[in-house]
Amino acid sequence: MADMVNILVDGTPIAVEKGTLVIEAARRLGIMIPHFCYHPKIKPDANCRMCLVEVEKMPKLQTSCSTLVAEGMAVRTNTAVVEEAHKSVLEFILANHPLDCPICDQGGRCDLQDFSHRYTPTKSDFLDVKRVFQKEYFSPLIDKEMNRCVQCLRCVRYCDEVIDAKALAPIGRGSRTEISHFTSHQLDCEFCGGCVQICPVGAFTNRLSDYEFRPWMMKRADTVCGYCGDGCTITLQSREDELIEVISSFEKGRNSGDLCARGYFGYQFVNHPDRLTMPLVRQPDGRFEPTTWEDVLPLLAERFTQVKLAYGSEAVGGLITSRGTNEDLYVFQKFMRLAIGSNHLDSAARFGHVNAVEAMRRVQGTNRWTVSYEDIVNADCLLLIGTQITWTNPIAGLKVKEAVKKHGAKLLTIEAMQPSIETTSNIANLSTTHLTVEVGRHPAAVHGLLKAVFDEGVADNHLAATASGYVDRTRAAVSALPYPEGMDEATLRTIARTFAGSRRGVILIGQDLLQSPGGYEASVNLMDLLLLLGKLSEKGWGLAPLTEENNEQGAIEMGATADYFPGAASLDDAAARTRIASAWKESPPVGAGMRMLDMLEAARSGKLKAMLIVGENPARTLPASAKPAEALGRLEFLVVQELFLTETAKLAHVVLPASSYAEKSGSFTNSEGCVQKVRAGLEPLGGSRPDWEILSAVSVLMGYPLEYGDAAEILKEIRAVIPGYRVLGATPEPARVDRPAMDRYVGGGFAEDMASRYRATSNITQDSSYPWSLWVGQSLFHSGKLSTMAKGLLEIQKEGRLYMNPADLQRMQLAEGEMVTLTSVAGEARVPVGALGRIPRGILFFPESFKEAIAGLLTMTPDAVTGVPYHKQQRVAVHKT
Amino acid sequence: MPHELILLKNMSQPGYTGSLADYERAGGYQAIRKVLGKMPPGDVTDLVKRSGLRGRGGAGFPTGVKWSFIPKDHPGPRYLCCNADESEPGTFKDRQLMERDPHQMIEGMIIASYAIGVRIAYIYIRGEFVMGAKILERALAEAYKAGYLGENILGTGFAVDIYVHRGAGAYICGEETALLESLEGKRGLPRTKPPFPATNGLFNKPTVVNNVETLANLPYIVNRGVEWFMAIGNPPKSTGTRVFCLSGHIKRPGNYEVPMGITFREMIYDIAGGMRGDKPLKAFIPGGASASFFTSQHLDVKMDFESVAQAGSMLGSGGVTVMEEGTCMVWAAENLLHFFNHESCGKCTPCREGSSWLLQILRRIEHGKGKMEDLGTLARLCPNIAGRTVCAFGDAEIAPILSTLQYFRDEYETHVREQRCPFRRAPAPDLIAVGHG
């Protein structure tokens, strides 16, 4: 229990923790002290002077935002003197304020407006000329109106302290102080929208919604963002079924009001004119003909039944995006398993997250994190391996930044990008110890870390005594390996020593590790690392794999993969089968399921005759060399549920218009396993329907009725079938390590693939015909298939560029934007180049959301254990032509 | 009136160049020989405390007391910063002290560093003092060469390094916490206090900030003793001399070092030669632009901390600006507000918005567009700035207005009534473009 301090606020006693600010103590009593510059997320600056209060025995008024409580302190917030001070500060601010409230988007939710209404008379003594700043173009997404600015610098401080981008700065002095950015022409930053959200007035506004609304006219719905796995609570603000803006309220959700570019500016795909609004049926001449649900549903039931009768249930496969709700995913797998009768189904979690889940199930007996965001914030050491966290999972990245910047945690990074000073944040800049590792070589770095654990003598003695076989054999396997070529031994040893010596540590892994060869084995080996340090089952310690899509964790837990039933239970888990059969009143099919690549192969070979694809686009996602379109083209019947007419949809026999996340209710499960409510902000666009509704309707016509009145009914069934879905909401109890499972692993389970897990990885390939290492990954502004339909994000990044280190660009005598030709063993591509200081020399980066431009270059290798298709790196040559 | 010069003594000798050799010849660098390794650091602080030496930068805080606030057992570095950002209008003593006799101040810094336990000290010098910075760099190089700085000074084992850092042109950086921000490489804005620099100063370490003149006094206090120093000036509260900067409508402007406690009359008429053209004196600023105006009725006020404060102003930085009969007081206030508005850092609302508003009102009155209500607005706004700002700048910017309103209200009223400046000065150019447009 922290030391408590007793104070009086306006005569009311309250006990608060030592170190509490007076303004916060008052807030707990429901007393709102007016303020502009104060915000709980950032350090007090006490510049606006609005929050002045009387403190007994102090001669001057004190700023309550910077005054700490002291025992016996008596604070007065409502005396005549204090009111007069509030009035006077407002009078000063309003002297220069333009009072253009009728055309200001902040009007109606503006602190200055509210306080003015509360404190100031209607008449001003200011008779002179108001300060006018010259209007300047700021950025395509954020409008800056400096005349409205109250110079509280919240934006600048947030951008620095929370986001760590430092893209904004005040320039000029006195009443001419102006918020500006560091770049010469227009704002170049992370576009998290934080400056807009944290501005107490209308100095920063969202240009995507400029002049579109008055806040009180909008319909609001609190839901969860549909981009990455961070699970941010957002509020959809709409008018007449058009999504006007997305905001996020402070202290709400796992993100506590923070957002990223995708979350804040990436919403306009929802009302995109190209959205599908009617079912489409392919005609004999190859054209699509729009039709009605009444006509298309019987057609679907009939065709699926025909295929089943003719070729058996095994001839039908299903693939679903992990962007859907748990309810969509659950009904999808149930539809496949009961209505179709096939275990051949998979989801986008197959692209990498299954590697982490399989490792966690094997070593710690859970399919979830044993830590939460709070554990990240409270850790004193964080180890990031292959996460690219700010780009892929920006809000989880903020938790890391908070731990480091606010609480002084040590940050160890083994990442593909190197430290560099830019106007977007770079997690490596905050590192205590950093090792730059090319994508694909993270597993080798993990080997190096384990070797360092033994070389530094930091392995847990207790474990060595109780599980000597495990420790000795791991030591022997690791010691036989050399330190990986090109990685500094001292750095690896420092990382191992620092991590081992910390009080609470979390290992975060992400796409660069999980979506590259060796992703599964490296995940298991990292759990070996935690075991060897004696930390795996300790409170606050754990492995935290970050998910790319918003509901990959849910996809696995709903059983929407070939390997698992709902609850991530193995298909051969008899108890799970019984439990599910009793809930479903019918037994799920026996027999192994085909995974994504198996299904494509089966389609190619003619074994698979029909497929149901929900929101996935394998024709584009998988490299051209894997010929996904050709495989899909051989199907007798392909049904695609989609928002847009994608490459895969174009191959379909029937295309069904699906609703976006903004138009449906249900739940998402984020990276940390937190199950959160998704609420519809809009009516389904046109004739679109939520995915589960479509499948439910087809199932009825097929004679296997999966009938649900609404998403809540599905969730009720989910909660009965799946352990762990009883607790919903934003504060989950993290899973615990399952002791028996861990003991099984340490007692011998580890040994089954020991040789392959600790096999020396191939060294850096020196291929003189393809000297560059190309890496295709997610960028900050785009992920998945929807961001490139969002106008706002396209304003920031409209095309794929081949990013390379400025020194490489110079060496090649290339200018930004110039076209180059890339060649690989698979083919060639022509793309423009760009410079980025954080890309190490010799490395090329291309954002995957634009990868159609380089689709011809890539090759694919599947993971031998988990079937994950690895296709994100390629040796290439760059030709200046 | 004969009195002994202390700080200006060396430079008053013909041929004195301020070089190390000259300084040593005049008895320089003897004080550190008495202190380093000979006296426990705590005794040095005690000595300075007993001498009654008070800060010469403006606030007049007792120097020894300031040093004693440094936590004794703090692990890690602590810093000394010499505040050489002399920017107060009408003040130009530090410049002369630095440029003409730099070693005096450097020796003072070594003594202070020893007393506080400082390994690295900084001289934060006003950016415009290019020559001063060069002179200091040269003097530091001489001192290093002679073994007075760096490792193992005079074989005592004590070590200190001094660096010169030039400011970038903001008045506010003379405020000690803004100075520290600027020295850290940040935008020079004052910090909210508490915490104070003594515990959370430069790079968040315990820090003492002392003015040039304050530090220059130290070698003499060490050499000649507390009793000698205590006997100078108006003890016990105002000991020692002050270097006053005389400017304005007087015959002999310049720096004059006198024991504190003489009257303004003696200073202006006896020492600075009286009024230019023997015109009557109308008003004067007793201690830099931040001090309230005095009038001829205050000529017999003594020039020491307490007496000036009692009479309603402050001794401040020692800049005395004298104005003759016929000077427009509204114009004088406008002129000063022009400065304050230009230099307000903009961090906090009352000062930022207040300075530009006040200036606009004063300018309107001076240019014949004033209204009677403006006088009430001025009187109403000023107290809303005082005491409500982050630093003392807010108190400074209202001093000229409140004091001229107090002593020369009739002049304001005449301006408004006649819709012109009664002193018929040529219309002043519009010096400030308020805003960007």
Short mmCIF file of C-alpha atoms in Angstrom, two decimals, chain A residues 544-673:
data_model
loop_
_atom_site.label_atom_id
_atom_site.label_comp_id
_atom_site.label_asym_id
_atom_site.label_seq_id
_atom_site.Cartn_x
_atom_site.Cartn_y
_atom_site.Cartn_z
CA ALA A 544 4.13 -11.80 -25.87
CA PRO A 545 3.65 -12.49 -29.58
CA LEU A 546 2.02 -9.54 -31.35
CA THR A 547 -0.66 -10.24 -33.91
CA GLU A 548 -0.86 -8.55 -37.26
CA GLU A 549 -4.62 -8.68 -37.77
CA ASN A 550 -7.12 -7.58 -35.19
CA ASN A 551 -8.54 -11.01 -34.40
CA GLU A 552 -5.86 -13.61 -35.10
CA GLN A 553 -5.98 -14.71 -31.50
CA GLY A 554 -9.74 -15.01 -31.77
CA ALA A 555 -9.46 -16.95 -35.05
CA ILE A 556 -7.35 -19.58 -33.32
CA GLU A 557 -9.49 -19.70 -30.22
CA MET A 558 -12.71 -19.96 -32.25
CA GLY A 559 -11.25 -23.01 -33.91
CA ALA A 560 -10.99 -21.39 -37.32
CA THR A 561 -7.85 -23.29 -38.29
CA ALA A 562 -7.20 -26.76 -39.58
CA ASP A 563 -5.39 -27.75 -36.41
CA TYR A 564 -7.81 -26.75 -33.69
CA PHE A 565 -11.35 -27.04 -32.48
CA PRO A 566 -12.87 -24.10 -30.62
CA GLY A 567 -10.77 -23.36 -27.56
CA ALA A 568 -7.62 -24.11 -29.56
CA ALA A 569 -8.06 -27.75 -28.66
CA SER A 570 -6.35 -30.34 -30.84
CA LEU A 571 -8.56 -32.30 -33.19
CA ASP A 572 -7.53 -35.45 -31.33
CA ASP A 573 -8.43 -34.05 -27.91
CA ALA A 574 -11.20 -36.43 -26.91
CA ALA A 575 -12.48 -34.32 -24.03
CA ALA A 576 -12.79 -31.28 -26.25
CA ARG A 577 -14.55 -33.29 -28.92
CA THR A 578 -17.07 -34.52 -26.37
CA ARG A 579 -17.62 -31.04 -24.98
CA ILE A 580 -18.16 -29.59 -28.44
CA ALA A 581 -20.37 -32.43 -29.58
CA SER A 582 -22.61 -31.95 -26.58
CA ALA A 583 -22.88 -28.21 -27.22
CA TRP A 584 -23.42 -28.66 -30.94
CA LYS A 585 -25.68 -31.68 -30.52
CA GLU A 586 -23.68 -33.22 -33.31
CA SER A 587 -20.14 -34.48 -33.50
CA PRO A 588 -17.55 -32.51 -35.46
CA PRO A 589 -15.95 -34.42 -38.31
CA VAL A 590 -12.99 -36.68 -37.64
CA GLY A 591 -9.89 -36.65 -39.75
CA ALA A 592 -7.13 -34.10 -40.12
CA GLY A 593 -7.89 -30.77 -41.69
CA MET A 594 -6.01 -29.32 -44.61
CA ARG A 595 -4.23 -26.06 -43.99
CA MET A 596 -4.23 -23.08 -46.33
CA LEU A 597 -1.39 -24.24 -48.58
CA ASP A 598 -2.62 -27.84 -48.51
CA MET A 599 -6.02 -26.67 -49.68
CA LEU A 600 -4.54 -24.67 -52.55
CA GLU A 601 -2.45 -27.68 -53.53
CA ALA A 602 -5.55 -29.89 -53.36
CA ALA A 603 -7.45 -27.41 -55.50
CA ARG A 604 -4.64 -27.50 -58.03
CA SER A 605 -4.60 -31.29 -58.06
CA GLY A 606 -8.39 -31.47 -58.31
CA LYS A 607 -8.91 -33.10 -54.93
CA LEU A 608 -10.66 -30.02 -53.60
CA LYS A 609 -13.68 -29.03 -55.66
CA ALA A 610 -15.21 -26.12 -53.82
CA MET A 611 -14.06 -23.36 -51.49
CA LEU A 612 -15.65 -20.79 -49.29
CA ILE A 613 -13.34 -17.82 -48.84
CA VAL A 614 -14.37 -15.16 -46.37
CA GLY A 615 -12.45 -11.88 -46.56
CA GLU A 616 -9.19 -13.49 -47.60
CA ASN A 617 -7.37 -12.78 -50.80
CA PRO A 618 -4.83 -15.55 -51.41
CA ALA A 619 -4.64 -14.66 -55.10
CA ARG A 620 -2.87 -11.49 -54.04
CA THR A 621 -1.40 -12.32 -50.66
CA LEU A 622 0.61 -15.33 -51.78
CA PRO A 623 3.43 -14.75 -54.21
CA ALA A 624 2.81 -15.19 -57.90
CA SER A 625 5.36 -17.99 -57.99
CA ALA A 626 3.03 -20.06 -55.80
CA LYS A 627 0.36 -19.67 -58.50
CA PRO A 628 -2.59 -19.24 -56.11
CA ALA A 629 -4.88 -17.88 -58.83
CA GLU A 630 -4.29 -20.89 -61.00
CA ALA A 631 -5.18 -23.23 -58.14
CA LEU A 632 -8.34 -21.33 -57.29
CA GLY A 633 -9.28 -21.20 -60.96
CA ARG A 634 -9.57 -24.97 -61.03
CA LEU A 635 -12.31 -25.09 -58.41
CA GLU A 636 -15.75 -26.08 -59.55
CA PHE A 637 -17.34 -23.74 -57.10
CA LEU A 638 -15.72 -20.77 -55.38
CA VAL A 639 -17.68 -18.49 -53.09
CA VAL A 640 -16.10 -15.30 -51.80
CA GLN A 641 -17.54 -13.04 -49.11
CA GLU A 642 -15.88 -9.67 -49.42
CA LEU A 643 -16.05 -5.91 -49.04
CA PHE A 644 -14.44 -5.29 -52.41
CA LEU A 645 -14.07 -7.14 -55.68
CA THR A 646 -10.58 -8.45 -54.91
CA GLU A 647 -8.29 -10.53 -57.09
CA THR A 648 -9.69 -13.64 -55.41
CA ALA A 649 -13.29 -12.43 -55.69
CA LYS A 650 -12.78 -11.97 -59.41
CA LEU A 651 -12.11 -15.71 -59.67
CA ALA A 652 -15.27 -16.63 -57.77
CA HIS A 653 -18.51 -18.07 -59.03
CA VAL A 654 -20.46 -16.20 -56.42
CA VAL A 655 -19.38 -13.04 -54.62
CA LEU A 656 -21.28 -11.99 -51.53
CA PRO A 657 -21.17 -8.45 -50.14
CA ALA A 658 -19.97 -8.51 -46.55
CA SER A 659 -20.32 -5.85 -43.89
CA SER A 660 -17.29 -4.10 -42.48
CA TYR A 661 -16.44 -4.12 -38.77
CA ALA A 662 -18.10 -0.73 -38.46
CA GLU A 663 -21.43 -2.23 -39.45
CA LYS A 664 -21.59 -5.24 -37.19
CA SER A 665 -21.67 -6.31 -33.59
CA GLY A 666 -19.69 -9.01 -31.92
CA SER A 667 -16.31 -9.28 -30.29
CA PHE A 668 -12.60 -9.21 -31.11
CA THR A 669 -9.81 -10.87 -29.14
CA ASN A 670 -6.61 -8.85 -29.19
CA SER A 671 -2.98 -9.97 -29.00
CA GLU A 672 -3.04 -10.21 -25.23
CA GLY A 673 -6.22 -12.28 -25.28
#
